[in-house]
Amino acid sequence: GGRIDRTLVVDKEAVVRVAAEQGVCGLFRGNDLLAVDGLDTGCELVRVLSPGSYRLLVRPFAGRPLPGAVRWTAEPVTQLAEGVGAEDWLAPGEVRLFRFDTLNRGKVGLGLQSKSELLDCAVYNDGYQLVGEGCHQYLSLDKGRYLLTVRNPPSPGATPLAVKPVLLGLSGEKNDIP
């Protein structure tokens, strides 16, 4: 029927995923809107949140009723380092969020080892502003903290995929990136 208004309590820094089958989702900390997503096909939010209380609001799109479910999960943040990361699996429609830090300003090579070219990847700065798109990038980054999202888009016949993120040049020094 109407809107859903819930409080989410995060005990320690975590990747929080919110999904609703219908409606528009908004995630707030106090009066600050952190993220919004969704139309009539539902919403999906994936954010790294620090400890604290957050407000999740889900409202109907264009006055339509809100059938379906809302769910949220929290999992530890995966920190990436220089080189090839640990293998992870992504089901169709699933997204993973990784964090990495650059020690100085410089060029960073980003890649993904996977048997599929259909994955969607994006890099965001610590303020969730898009820095680059694609699963193979060569980025000029300032010193700081960044987020990598990897999504296995849902499609007919899609299967779970193994992925390994690869990062080179995190020290910011002049490196030859293959």
Coordinates of N, CA and C in Angstrom, one line a residue:
G1 N 0.8 -1.2 0.0 CA 0.0 0.0 0.0 C 0.8 1.3 0.0
G2 N 1.0 1.8 1.2 CA 1.7 3.2 1.3 C 3.2 3.1 1.4
R3 N 3.8 4.1 2.0 CA 5.2 4.1 2.1 C 5.7 3.3 3.2
I4 N 7.0 2.9 3.1 CA 7.7 2.1 4.2 C 8.8 3.1 4.7
D5 N 8.9 3.1 6.1 CA 9.8 4.0 6.7 C 10.5 3.2 7.8
R6 N 11.8 2.9 7.7 CA 12.5 2.0 8.6 C 13.8 2.6 9.1
T7 N 14.2 2.3 10.2 CA 15.5 2.7 10.7 C 16.5 1.5 10.6
L8 N 17.6 1.8 10.0 CA 18.7 0.7 9.9 C 19.8 1.1 10.8
V9 N 20.3 0.2 11.6 CA 21.4 0.5 12.5 C 22.6 -0.3 12.1
V10 N 23.7 0.4 11.8 CA 24.9 -0.3 11.3 C 25.9 -0.2 12.5
D11 N 26.3 -1.4 13.0 CA 27.2 -1.5 14.1 C 28.7 -1.2 13.8
K12 N 29.1 -1.6 12.6 CA 30.5 -1.3 12.1 C 30.4 -1.1 10.6
E13 N 31.5 -0.4 10.1 CA 31.5 -0.1 8.7 C 31.1 -1.3 7.9
A14 N 30.2 -1.1 6.9 CA 29.7 -2.3 6.1 C 29.3 -1.8 4.8
V15 N 29.3 -2.7 3.8 CA 28.6 -2.5 2.5 C 27.1 -2.9 2.8
V16 N 26.3 -1.9 2.6 CA 24.8 -2.1 2.8 C 24.1 -2.1 1.5
R17 N 23.3 -3.1 1.3 CA 22.5 -3.3 0.1 C 21.0 -3.2 0.5
V18 N 20.3 -2.4 -0.2 CA 18.9 -2.2 0.0 C 18.2 -2.5 -1.4
A19 N 17.2 -3.4 -1.4 CA 16.5 -3.6 -2.6 C 15.0 -3.7 -2.3
A20 N 14.2 -3.1 -3.2 CA 12.7 -3.2 -3.1 C 12.2 -3.6 -4.5
E21 N 11.2 -4.5 -4.4 CA 10.6 -5.0 -5.7 C 9.8 -3.9 -6.4
Q22 N 9.3 -2.9 -5.7 CA 8.6 -1.8 -6.3 C 8.9 -0.5 -5.6
G23 N 8.7 0.6 -6.3 CA 8.8 1.9 -5.6 C 10.2 2.6 -5.7
V24 N 10.3 3.7 -5.0 CA 11.5 4.6 -5.0 C 12.1 4.5 -3.6
C25 N 13.4 4.3 -3.5 CA 14.1 4.2 -2.2 C 14.9 5.4 -2.0
G26 N 14.9 5.8 -0.7 CA 15.8 6.9 -0.3 C 16.5 6.5 1.0
L27 N 17.8 6.7 1.1 CA 18.6 6.4 2.3 C 19.1 7.7 2.9
F28 N 18.8 7.9 4.1 CA 19.1 9.2 4.8 C 20.0 8.9 6.0
R29 N 20.9 9.9 6.4 CA 21.5 9.9 7.7 C 21.2 11.3 8.2
G30 N 20.3 11.3 9.3 CA 19.7 12.5 9.8 C 18.9 13.1 8.7
N31 N 19.1 14.4 8.3 CA 18.3 15.0 7.2 C 19.0 14.9 5.9
D32 N 20.2 14.3 5.9 CA 21.0 14.3 4.6 C 20.6 13.1 3.8
L33 N 20.2 13.3 2.6 CA 19.9 12.3 1.6 C 21.3 11.7 1.1
L34 N 21.5 10.4 1.3 CA 22.8 9.8 0.9 C 22.6 9.2 -0.5
A35 N 21.5 8.6 -0.8 CA 21.3 7.9 -2.1 C 19.8 7.7 -2.3
V36 N 19.4 7.7 -3.6 CA 18.1 7.5 -4.0 C 18.1 6.7 -5.3
D37 N 17.1 5.8 -5.5 CA 17.1 5.0 -6.7 C 15.7 4.4 -6.9
G38 N 15.3 4.1 -8.1 CA 14.1 3.4 -8.4 C 13.1 4.1 -9.2
L39 N 12.3 3.4 -9.9 CA 11.1 3.8 -10.6 C 10.0 2.8 -10.3
D40 N 9.2 2.5 -11.3 CA 8.2 1.5 -11.1 C 8.7 0.1 -11.0
T41 N 9.9 -0.2 -11.4 CA 10.5 -1.5 -11.4 C 11.3 -1.8 -10.1
G42 N 11.2 -0.9 -9.1 CA 11.9 -1.2 -7.9 C 13.2 -0.4 -7.8
C43 N 14.0 -0.7 -6.7 CA 15.2 0.0 -6.5 C 16.3 -0.9 -5.9
E44 N 17.5 -0.4 -6.1 CA 18.7 -1.1 -5.5 C 19.7 0.0 -5.1
L45 N 20.1 0.0 -3.9 CA 21.1 0.9 -3.4 C 22.3 0.0 -2.8
V46 N 23.5 0.4 -3.1 CA 24.7 -0.3 -2.5 C 25.6 0.8 -2.1
R47 N 25.9 0.9 -0.8 CA 26.7 2.0 -0.2 C 27.6 1.4 0.9
V48 N 28.7 2.0 1.1 CA 29.6 1.8 2.3 C 29.1 2.7 3.3
L49 N 28.6 2.2 4.5 CA 28.1 3.1 5.5 C 29.0 2.9 6.8
S50 N 29.3 4.0 7.5 CA 30.0 4.0 8.7 C 29.0 3.6 9.8
P51 N 29.5 3.3 11.0 CA 28.5 2.9 12.1 C 27.6 4.1 12.4
G52 N 26.3 3.7 12.7 CA 25.3 4.8 13.0 C 23.9 4.3 12.6
S53 N 23.0 5.2 12.8 CA 21.6 5.0 12.4 C 21.3 5.7 11.1
Y54 N 20.5 5.0 10.3 CA 20.1 5.5 9.0 C 18.6 5.3 8.8
R55 N 18.0 6.1 8.0 CA 16.6 6.0 7.7 C 16.4 5.5 6.2
L56 N 15.6 4.5 6.1 CA 15.3 4.0 4.7 C 13.8 4.3 4.5
L57 N 13.6 5.0 3.4 CA 12.2 5.4 3.0 C 12.0 4.7 1.6
V58 N 10.9 4.0 1.5 CA 10.4 3.5 0.2 C 9.0 4.0 0.0
R59 N 8.8 4.7 -1.2 CA 7.5 5.2 -1.5 C 7.0 4.7 -2.8
P60 N 5.7 4.7 -3.0 CA 5.2 4.3 -4.3 C 5.7 5.2 -5.4
F61 N 5.8 4.7 -6.6 CA 6.1 5.5 -7.8 C 4.8 5.9 -8.5
A62 N 4.6 7.2 -8.6 CA 3.4 7.8 -9.3 C 2.1 7.3 -8.6
G63 N 2.1 7.2 -7.3 CA 0.9 6.8 -6.6 C 0.4 5.4 -6.7
R64 N 1.2 4.5 -7.3 CA 0.9 3.1 -7.5 C 1.0 2.4 -6.1
P65 N 0.3 1.4 -5.8 CA 0.5 0.7 -4.6 C 1.8 0.0 -4.6
L66 N 2.3 -0.3 -3.4 CA 3.6 -0.9 -3.2 C 3.6 -2.4 -2.8
P67 N 3.3 -3.3 -3.8 CA 3.3 -4.7 -3.5 C 4.8 -5.2 -3.5
G68 N 5.1 -6.3 -2.9 CA 6.4 -6.8 -2.9 C 7.1 -6.6 -1.6
A69 N 8.4 -6.9 -1.6 CA 9.2 -6.9 -0.4 C 10.4 -5.9 -0.5
V70 N 10.8 -5.5 0.7 CA 12.0 -4.7 0.8 C 13.0 -5.5 1.7
R71 N 14.2 -5.5 1.3 CA 15.2 -6.3 2.0 C 16.5 -5.5 2.1
W72 N 17.3 -5.7 3.1 CA 18.6 -5.1 3.2 C 19.5 -6.0 3.9
T73 N 20.8 -5.9 3.5 CA 21.9 -6.7 4.1 C 23.1 -5.8 4.3
A74 N 23.9 -6.3 5.2 CA 25.2 -5.6 5.5 C 26.3 -6.7 5.5
E75 N 27.4 -6.3 4.9 CA 28.5 -7.3 4.9 C 29.8 -6.4 5.0
P76 N 30.9 -7.1 5.4 CA 32.2 -6.3 5.6 C 32.6 -5.7 4.3
V77 N 33.4 -4.6 4.4 CA 34.0 -4.0 3.2 C 35.2 -4.8 2.8
T78 N 35.3 -5.1 1.5 CA 36.5 -5.8 0.9 C 37.5 -4.8 0.5
Q79 N 38.6 -4.8 1.1 CA 39.7 -3.9 0.8 C 40.6 -4.5 -0.2
L80 N 40.9 -3.8 -1.3 CA 41.8 -4.4 -2.4 C 43.2 -3.8 -2.2
A81 N 44.2 -4.5 -2.6 CA 45.6 -4.1 -2.5 C 46.1 -4.2 -3.9
E82 N 47.4 -3.8 -4.1 CA 48.1 -3.9 -5.4 C 48.1 -5.4 -5.8
G83 N 47.8 -5.6 -7.1 CA 47.9 -7.0 -7.7 C 46.5 -7.6 -7.9
V84 N 46.5 -8.9 -7.9 CA 45.3 -9.7 -8.2 C 44.6 -9.9 -6.9
G85 N 43.3 -9.6 -6.8 CA 42.5 -9.8 -5.6 C 42.0 -11.2 -5.5
A86 N 41.4 -11.5 -4.4 CA 40.8 -12.8 -4.2 C 39.6 -13.1 -5.1
E87 N 39.3 -14.3 -5.4 CA 38.2 -14.7 -6.3 C 36.9 -14.5 -5.5
D88 N 35.9 -13.9 -6.2 CA 34.6 -13.7 -5.6 C 33.6 -14.2 -6.7
W89 N 32.4 -14.6 -6.3 CA 31.4 -15.0 -7.2 C 30.2 -14.0 -7.2
L90 N 29.7 -13.8 -8.4 CA 28.5 -12.9 -8.6 C 27.4 -13.6 -9.3
A91 N 26.3 -13.6 -8.7 CA 25.1 -14.2 -9.3 C 24.5 -13.2 -10.2
P92 N 23.7 -13.6 -11.2 CA 23.0 -12.6 -12.1 C 22.2 -11.6 -11.3
G93 N 22.4 -10.4 -11.6 CA 21.7 -9.3 -10.9 C 22.4 -8.8 -9.6
E94 N 23.5 -9.5 -9.3 CA 24.3 -9.1 -8.0 C 25.4 -8.1 -8.3
V95 N 25.7 -7.3 -7.3 CA 26.7 -6.3 -7.4 C 27.7 -6.5 -6.2
R96 N 29.0 -6.3 -6.4 CA 30.0 -6.3 -5.3 C 30.6 -4.9 -5.3
L97 N 30.9 -4.5 -4.1 CA 31.6 -3.2 -3.9 C 32.9 -3.5 -3.2
F98 N 34.0 -2.9 -3.7 CA 35.3 -3.1 -3.2 C 35.9 -1.7 -2.9
R99 N 36.8 -1.6 -2.0 CA 37.5 -0.3 -1.7 C 39.0 -0.5 -1.9
F100 N 39.6 0.6 -2.4 CA 41.0 0.7 -2.5 C 41.5 2.1 -2.3
D101 N 42.8 2.2 -1.8 CA 43.4 3.5 -1.5 C 44.6 3.7 -2.4
T102 N 44.8 4.9 -2.8 CA 46.0 5.3 -3.5 C 46.8 6.1 -2.6
L103 N 48.1 5.9 -2.6 CA 49.1 6.5 -1.7 C 49.5 7.9 -2.1
N104 N 49.5 8.1 -3.5 CA 49.9 9.4 -4.1 C 49.1 9.6 -5.3
R105 N 49.2 10.7 -5.9 CA 48.6 11.0 -7.2 C 49.3 10.2 -8.3
G106 N 48.6 9.7 -9.2 CA 49.2 8.9 -10.3 C 48.3 8.1 -11.1
K107 N 48.8 7.3 -12.0 CA 48.0 6.5 -12.9 C 47.8 5.1 -12.2
V108 N 46.5 4.6 -12.3 CA 46.1 3.3 -11.8 C 45.5 2.5 -12.9
G109 N 46.0 1.3 -13.0 CA 45.4 0.4 -14.0 C 44.5 -0.6 -13.2
L110 N 43.3 -0.7 -13.8 CA 42.2 -1.5 -13.1 C 41.8 -2.5 -14.2
G111 N 41.6 -3.7 -13.7 CA 41.2 -4.8 -14.6 C 40.3 -5.8 -13.8
L112 N 39.8 -6.7 -14.5 CA 38.9 -7.8 -13.9 C 39.2 -9.1 -14.6
Q113 N 39.6 -10.1 -13.9 CA 39.7 -11.4 -14.5 C 38.4 -12.1 -14.4
S114 N 37.8 -12.4 -15.5 CA 36.5 -13.1 -15.5 C 36.3 -13.7 -16.9
K115 N 35.4 -14.7 -17.0 CA 35.2 -15.4 -18.3 C 34.1 -14.7 -19.0
S116 N 33.6 -13.5 -18.6 CA 32.6 -12.8 -19.2 C 33.0 -11.4 -19.5
E117 N 32.6 -10.9 -20.7 CA 32.8 -9.5 -21.0 C 31.6 -8.6 -20.8
L118 N 30.6 -9.2 -20.2 CA 29.3 -8.6 -20.0 C 29.1 -7.9 -18.6
L119 N 30.1 -8.0 -17.8 CA 30.1 -7.3 -16.5 C 30.1 -5.8 -16.6
D120 N 29.5 -5.1 -15.6 CA 29.5 -3.7 -15.6 C 30.4 -3.3 -14.4
C121 N 31.3 -2.4 -14.6 CA 32.2 -1.9 -13.5 C 32.2 -0.4 -13.5
A122 N 32.4 0.2 -12.3 CA 32.5 1.7 -12.2 C 33.4 2.0 -11.0
V123 N 34.1 3.1 -11.1 CA 34.9 3.5 -10.0 C 34.4 4.9 -9.5
Y124 N 34.2 5.0 -8.2 CA 33.7 6.2 -7.5 C 34.7 6.7 -6.5
N125 N 34.8 8.0 -6.3 CA 35.6 8.6 -5.3 C 34.9 8.4 -3.9
D126 N 35.5 8.8 -2.8 CA 34.9 8.6 -1.5 C 33.6 9.4 -1.3
G127 N 33.3 10.4 -2.2 CA 32.1 11.1 -2.1 C 31.0 10.5 -3.0
Y128 N 31.2 9.3 -3.6 CA 30.3 8.6 -4.5 C 30.1 9.4 -5.8
Q129 N 31.1 10.1 -6.2 CA 31.1 10.7 -7.5 C 31.8 9.8 -8.5
L130 N 31.2 9.6 -9.7 CA 31.7 8.7 -10.7 C 33.0 9.2 -11.2
V131 N 34.1 8.3 -11.2 CA 35.4 8.7 -11.7 C 35.7 8.0 -13.0
G132 N 35.2 6.8 -13.2 CA 35.4 6.0 -14.5 C 34.5 4.8 -14.6
E133 N 34.2 4.5 -15.8 CA 33.3 3.3 -16.1 C 34.0 2.3 -17.0
G134 N 33.7 1.0 -16.7 CA 34.3 -0.1 -17.5 C 35.1 -1.0 -16.6
C135 N 35.3 -2.2 -17.0 CA 36.0 -3.2 -16.2 C 37.5 -3.2 -16.5
H136 N 37.9 -2.4 -17.5 CA 39.4 -2.3 -17.8 C 39.6 -0.8 -18.0
Q137 N 40.3 -0.2 -17.0 CA 40.5 1.3 -17.1 C 41.9 1.6 -16.7
Y138 N 42.4 2.8 -17.2 CA 43.6 3.4 -16.9 C 43.3 4.8 -16.4
L139 N 43.3 5.0 -15.1 CA 42.8 6.2 -14.5 C 43.9 7.1 -13.9
S140 N 43.7 8.4 -14.0 CA 44.6 9.3 -13.3 C 43.9 9.7 -12.0
L141 N 44.4 9.2 -10.9 CA 43.7 9.4 -9.6 C 44.5 10.2 -8.6
D142 N 43.9 11.0 -7.8 CA 44.5 11.7 -6.7 C 44.7 10.8 -5.6
K143 N 45.5 11.2 -4.6 CA 45.7 10.4 -3.4 C 44.3 10.3 -2.7
G144 N 43.9 9.1 -2.3 CA 42.6 9.0 -1.6 C 42.0 7.6 -1.6
R145 N 40.8 7.6 -1.2 CA 40.0 6.3 -1.1 C 39.0 6.3 -2.3
Y146 N 38.9 5.1 -2.9 CA 38.0 4.9 -4.0 C 37.2 3.6 -3.9
L147 N 36.1 3.5 -4.6 CA 35.2 2.4 -4.6 C 35.1 1.8 -6.0
L148 N 35.1 0.5 -6.1 CA 34.9 -0.2 -7.3 C 33.7 -1.0 -7.2
T149 N 32.7 -0.8 -8.1 CA 31.5 -1.7 -8.2 C 31.6 -2.6 -9.4
V150 N 31.3 -3.9 -9.1 CA 31.2 -4.9 -10.2 C 29.8 -5.5 -10.2
R151 N 29.2 -5.5 -11.3 CA 27.8 -6.0 -11.4 C 27.7 -7.0 -12.5
N152 N 27.0 -8.1 -12.2 CA 26.7 -9.2 -13.2 C 25.3 -8.9 -13.6
P153 N 25.0 -8.3 -14.7 CA 23.7 -7.9 -15.1 C 22.8 -9.1 -15.3
P154 N 21.5 -9.0 -14.9 CA 20.6 -10.1 -15.1 C 20.2 -10.1 -16.5
S155 N 20.2 -11.3 -17.1 CA 19.8 -11.5 -18.5 C 19.4 -13.0 -18.6
P156 N 18.6 -13.3 -19.6 CA 18.2 -14.7 -19.8 C 19.4 -15.6 -20.0
G157 N 19.4 -16.7 -19.3 CA 20.5 -17.6 -19.4 C 21.8 -17.2 -18.6
A158 N 21.7 -16.1 -17.9 CA 22.9 -15.7 -17.1 C 23.2 -16.7 -16.0
T159 N 24.5 -16.8 -15.7 CA 24.9 -17.8 -14.7 C 25.9 -17.0 -13.7
P160 N 26.1 -17.6 -12.5 CA 27.1 -17.0 -11.6 C 28.5 -17.0 -12.3
L161 N 29.2 -15.9 -12.0 CA 30.6 -15.8 -12.5 C 31.6 -15.6 -11.5
A162 N 32.8 -16.1 -11.7 CA 33.9 -15.9 -10.8 C 34.6 -14.6 -11.3
V163 N 35.0 -13.7 -10.4 CA 35.7 -12.5 -10.7 C 36.9 -12.3 -9.8
K164 N 37.9 -11.7 -10.3 CA 39.1 -11.3 -9.5 C 39.5 -9.9 -10.0
P165 N 39.3 -8.9 -9.1 CA 39.8 -7.6 -9.4 C 41.3 -7.5 -9.4
V166 N 41.8 -6.7 -10.4 CA 43.3 -6.5 -10.5 C 43.5 -5.0 -10.5
L167 N 44.5 -4.6 -9.6 CA 44.9 -3.1 -9.5 C 46.4 -3.0 -9.5
L168 N 46.8 -2.1 -10.3 CA 48.3 -1.8 -10.4 C 48.5 -0.3 -10.4
G169 N 49.5 0.1 -9.6 CA 49.9 1.5 -9.6 C 49.3 2.3 -8.4
L170 N 48.9 1.6 -7.3 CA 48.3 2.2 -6.2 C 49.2 3.1 -5.4
S171 N 50.5 2.9 -5.6 CA 51.5 3.7 -4.9 C 51.6 5.1 -5.5
G172 N 51.1 5.2 -6.7 CA 51.1 6.5 -7.4 C 52.4 6.9 -8.0
E173 N 53.4 6.0 -7.9 CA 54.7 6.2 -8.6 C 54.5 6.0 -10.1
K174 N 55.5 6.4 -10.8 CA 55.5 6.2 -12.3 C 55.8 4.7 -12.5
N175 N 54.7 4.0 -12.8 CA 54.8 2.5 -13.1 C 54.5 2.2 -14.5
D176 N 55.0 1.2 -15.1 CA 54.6 0.8 -16.4 C 53.4 -0.2 -16.2
I177 N 52.3 0.2 -16.6 CA 51.1 -0.6 -16.4 C 50.9 -1.4 -17.7
P178 N 50.9 -2.7 -17.6 CA 50.7 -3.6 -18.8 C 49.3 -3.4 -19.4

